[in-house]
mmCIF file of C-alpha atoms in Angstrom:
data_model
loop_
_atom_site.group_PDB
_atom_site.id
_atom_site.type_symbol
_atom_site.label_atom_id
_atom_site.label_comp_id
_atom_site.label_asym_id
_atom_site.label_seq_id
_atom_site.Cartn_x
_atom_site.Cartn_y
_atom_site.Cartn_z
ATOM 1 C CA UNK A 133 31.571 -55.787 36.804
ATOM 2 C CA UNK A 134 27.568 -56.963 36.183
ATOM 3 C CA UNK A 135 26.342 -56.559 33.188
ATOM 4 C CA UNK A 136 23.914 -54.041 34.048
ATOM 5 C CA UNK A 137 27.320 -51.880 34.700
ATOM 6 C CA UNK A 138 29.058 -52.908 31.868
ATOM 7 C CA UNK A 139 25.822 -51.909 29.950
ATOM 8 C CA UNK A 140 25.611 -48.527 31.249
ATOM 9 C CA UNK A 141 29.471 -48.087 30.619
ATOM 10 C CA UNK A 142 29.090 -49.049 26.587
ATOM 11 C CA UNK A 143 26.385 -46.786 26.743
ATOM 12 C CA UNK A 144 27.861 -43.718 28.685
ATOM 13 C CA UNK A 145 31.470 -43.866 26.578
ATOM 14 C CA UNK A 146 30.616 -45.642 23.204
ATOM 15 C CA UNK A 147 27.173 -44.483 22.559
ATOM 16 C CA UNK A 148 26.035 -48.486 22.063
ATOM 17 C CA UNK A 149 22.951 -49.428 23.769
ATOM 18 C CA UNK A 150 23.352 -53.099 24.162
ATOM 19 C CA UNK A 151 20.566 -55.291 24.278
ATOM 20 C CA UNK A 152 22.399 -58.805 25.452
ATOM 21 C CA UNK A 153 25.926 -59.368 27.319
ATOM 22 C CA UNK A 154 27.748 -62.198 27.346
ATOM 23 C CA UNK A 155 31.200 -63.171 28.894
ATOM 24 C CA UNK A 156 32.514 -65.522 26.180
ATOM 25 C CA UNK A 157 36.138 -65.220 27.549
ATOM 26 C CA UNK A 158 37.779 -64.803 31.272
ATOM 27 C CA UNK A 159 41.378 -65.199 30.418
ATOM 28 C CA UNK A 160 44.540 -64.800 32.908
ATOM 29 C CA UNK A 161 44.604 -61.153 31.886
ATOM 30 C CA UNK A 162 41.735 -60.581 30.099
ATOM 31 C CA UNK A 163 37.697 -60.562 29.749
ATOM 32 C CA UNK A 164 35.679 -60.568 26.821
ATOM 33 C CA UNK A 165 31.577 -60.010 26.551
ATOM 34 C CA UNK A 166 29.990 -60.552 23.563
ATOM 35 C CA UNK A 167 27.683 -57.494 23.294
ATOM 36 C CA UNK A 168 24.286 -57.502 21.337
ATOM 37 C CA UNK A 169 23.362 -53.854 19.978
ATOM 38 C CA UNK A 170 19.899 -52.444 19.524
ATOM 39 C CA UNK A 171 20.248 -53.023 15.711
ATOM 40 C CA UNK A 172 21.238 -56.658 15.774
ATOM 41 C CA UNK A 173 25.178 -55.756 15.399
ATOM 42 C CA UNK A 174 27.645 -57.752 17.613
ATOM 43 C CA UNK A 175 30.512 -56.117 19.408
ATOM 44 C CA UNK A 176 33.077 -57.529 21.739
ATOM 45 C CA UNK A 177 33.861 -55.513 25.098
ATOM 46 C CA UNK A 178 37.519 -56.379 26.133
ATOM 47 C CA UNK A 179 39.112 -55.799 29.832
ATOM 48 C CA UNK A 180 42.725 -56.006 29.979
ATOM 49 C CA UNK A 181 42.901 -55.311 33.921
ATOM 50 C CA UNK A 182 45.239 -51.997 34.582
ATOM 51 C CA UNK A 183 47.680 -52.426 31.483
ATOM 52 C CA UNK A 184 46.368 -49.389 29.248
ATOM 53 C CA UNK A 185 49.430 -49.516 26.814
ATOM 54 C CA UNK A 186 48.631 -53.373 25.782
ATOM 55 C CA UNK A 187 45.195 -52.148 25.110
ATOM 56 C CA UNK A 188 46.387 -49.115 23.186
ATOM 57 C CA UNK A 189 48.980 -51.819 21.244
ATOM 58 C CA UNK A 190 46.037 -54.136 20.488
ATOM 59 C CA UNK A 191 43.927 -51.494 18.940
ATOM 60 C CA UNK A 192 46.823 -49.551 17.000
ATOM 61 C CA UNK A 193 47.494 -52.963 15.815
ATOM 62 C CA UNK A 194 44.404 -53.696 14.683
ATOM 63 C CA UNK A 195 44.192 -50.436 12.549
ATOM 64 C CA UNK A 196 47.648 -50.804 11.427
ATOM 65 C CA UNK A 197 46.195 -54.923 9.968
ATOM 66 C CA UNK A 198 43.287 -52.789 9.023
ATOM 67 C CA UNK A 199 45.291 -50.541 6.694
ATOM 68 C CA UNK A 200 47.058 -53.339 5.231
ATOM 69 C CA UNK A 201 44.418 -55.118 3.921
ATOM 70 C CA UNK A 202 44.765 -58.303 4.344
ATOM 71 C CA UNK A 203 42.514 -60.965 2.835
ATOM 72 C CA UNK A 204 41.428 -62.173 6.180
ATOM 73 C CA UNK A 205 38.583 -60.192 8.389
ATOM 74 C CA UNK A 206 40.201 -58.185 10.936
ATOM 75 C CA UNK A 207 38.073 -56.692 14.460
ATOM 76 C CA UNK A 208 37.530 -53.041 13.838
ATOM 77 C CA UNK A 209 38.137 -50.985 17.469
ATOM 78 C CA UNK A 210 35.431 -48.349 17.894
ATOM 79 C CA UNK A 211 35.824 -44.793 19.297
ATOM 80 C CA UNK A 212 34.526 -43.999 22.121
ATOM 81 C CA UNK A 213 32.219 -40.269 21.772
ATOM 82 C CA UNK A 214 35.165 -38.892 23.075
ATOM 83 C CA UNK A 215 37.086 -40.031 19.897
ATOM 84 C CA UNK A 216 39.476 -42.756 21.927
ATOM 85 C CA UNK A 217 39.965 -46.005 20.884
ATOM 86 C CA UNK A 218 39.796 -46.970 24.706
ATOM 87 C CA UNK A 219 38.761 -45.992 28.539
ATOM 88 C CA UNK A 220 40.345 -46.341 31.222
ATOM 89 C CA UNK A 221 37.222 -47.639 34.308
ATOM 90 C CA UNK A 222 37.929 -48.374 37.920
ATOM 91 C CA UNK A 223 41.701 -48.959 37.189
ATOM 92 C CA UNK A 224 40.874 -51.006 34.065
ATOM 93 C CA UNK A 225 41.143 -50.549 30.494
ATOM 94 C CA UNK A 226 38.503 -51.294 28.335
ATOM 95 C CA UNK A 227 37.905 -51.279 24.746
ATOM 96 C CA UNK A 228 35.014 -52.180 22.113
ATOM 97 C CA UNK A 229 35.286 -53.622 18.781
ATOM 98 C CA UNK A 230 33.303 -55.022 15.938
ATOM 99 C CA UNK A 231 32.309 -58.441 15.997
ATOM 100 C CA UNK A 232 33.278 -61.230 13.300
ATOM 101 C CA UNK A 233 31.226 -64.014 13.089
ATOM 102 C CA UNK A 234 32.945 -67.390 12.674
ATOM 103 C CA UNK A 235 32.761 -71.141 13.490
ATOM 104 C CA UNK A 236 34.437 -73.280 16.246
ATOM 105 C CA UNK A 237 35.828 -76.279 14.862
ATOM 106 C CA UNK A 238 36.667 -79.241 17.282
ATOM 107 C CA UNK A 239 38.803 -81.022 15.346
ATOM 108 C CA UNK A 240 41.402 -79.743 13.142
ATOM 109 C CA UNK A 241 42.131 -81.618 9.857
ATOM 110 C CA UNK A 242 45.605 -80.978 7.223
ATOM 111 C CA UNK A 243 44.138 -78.320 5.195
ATOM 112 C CA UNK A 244 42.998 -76.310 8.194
ATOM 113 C CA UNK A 245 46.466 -76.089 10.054
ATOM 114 C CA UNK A 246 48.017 -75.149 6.273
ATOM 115 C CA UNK A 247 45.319 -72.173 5.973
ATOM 116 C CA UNK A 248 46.019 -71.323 9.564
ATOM 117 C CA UNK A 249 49.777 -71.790 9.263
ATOM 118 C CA UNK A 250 48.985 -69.301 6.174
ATOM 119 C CA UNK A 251 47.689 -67.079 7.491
ATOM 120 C CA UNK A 252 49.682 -66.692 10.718
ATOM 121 C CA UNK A 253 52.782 -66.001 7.677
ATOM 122 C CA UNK A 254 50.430 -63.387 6.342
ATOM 123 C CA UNK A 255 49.998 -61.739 9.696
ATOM 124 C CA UNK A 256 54.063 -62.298 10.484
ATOM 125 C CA UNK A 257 54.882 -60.848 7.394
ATOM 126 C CA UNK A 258 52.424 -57.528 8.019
ATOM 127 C CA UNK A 259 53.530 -57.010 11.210
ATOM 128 C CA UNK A 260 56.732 -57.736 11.072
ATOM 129 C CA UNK A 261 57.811 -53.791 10.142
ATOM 130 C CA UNK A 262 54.768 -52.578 12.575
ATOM 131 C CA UNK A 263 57.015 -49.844 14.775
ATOM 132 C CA UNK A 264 54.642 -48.730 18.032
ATOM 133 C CA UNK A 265 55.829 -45.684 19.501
ATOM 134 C CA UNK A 266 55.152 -47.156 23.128
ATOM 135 C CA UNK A 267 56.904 -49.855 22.834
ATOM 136 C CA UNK A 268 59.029 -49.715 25.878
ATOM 137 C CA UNK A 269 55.875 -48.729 27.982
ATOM 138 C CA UNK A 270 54.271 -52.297 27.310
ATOM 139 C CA UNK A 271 57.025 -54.580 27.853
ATOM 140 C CA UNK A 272 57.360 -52.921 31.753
ATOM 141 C CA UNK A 273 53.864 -53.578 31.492
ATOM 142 C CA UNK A 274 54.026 -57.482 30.573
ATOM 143 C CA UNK A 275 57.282 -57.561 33.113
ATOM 144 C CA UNK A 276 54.722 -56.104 35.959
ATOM 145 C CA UNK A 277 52.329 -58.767 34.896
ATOM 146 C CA UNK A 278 55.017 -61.199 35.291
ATOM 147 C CA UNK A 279 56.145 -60.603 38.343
ATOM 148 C CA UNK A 280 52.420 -60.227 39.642
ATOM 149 C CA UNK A 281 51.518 -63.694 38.507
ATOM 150 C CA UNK A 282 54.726 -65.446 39.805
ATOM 151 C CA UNK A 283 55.064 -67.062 35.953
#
């Protein structure tokens, strides 16, 4: 996808008229565009290729972090006008989310592997009872993948 379609798509489903896109991420089995609204908010459009349960799982996850509260900053998915948290383009499945603004640090030091190891125990510990009803769906999903990629 160009940008001018991924543009039109935000705009068409989401209701965001972007100024600015981005790719800031082309993963094995993802893509990420850092997406620059109209009213200088930042969103991040995510393509997980044909696997529409992982997206569902990654935004019901999200909420469920959401709900919990947690002291760290956690993405906020965004419903679409059609009030889904994602859309399914061209075979793909797409979703939209709030931006957080952060650093990239080169170089870890001590006290930043304890935060992150503390906050990886946080997240552990609030997802640990997190129970998604399509559970089965995404692990055919991921064994698809697997088998697709030869891993």
């Amino acid at each position: 996808m160009d940008k001018k379609e991924i543009g039109k798509l935000i705009l068409a489903k989401w209701g965001v008229d972007s100024k600015k896109i981005k790719l800031i991420r082309d993963g094995c089995s993802t893509k990420n565009w850092l997406i620059s609204g109209d009213k200088k908010e930042k969103y991040v459009f995510r393509n997980a290729g044909p696997y529409v349960d992982y997206v569902t799982f990654q935004c019901d996850l999200l909420i469920h972090l959401k709900q919990e509260q947690i002291t760290y900053l956690v993405p906020e998915p965004i419903k679409t006008k059609s009030n889904s948290l994602t859309e399914t383009y061209r075979g793909n499945s797409f979703f939209l989310y709030k931006y957080i603004p952060g650093k990239i640090t080169r170089k870890a030091n001590k006290i930043d592997g304890f935060d992150i190891g503390q906050m990886l125990a946080i997240y552990h510990k609030k997802t640990s009872d997190f129970k998604w009803k399509n559970y089965k769906s995404i692990l055919d999903d991921f064994e698809g993948y697997i088998k697709n990629k030869k891993i």
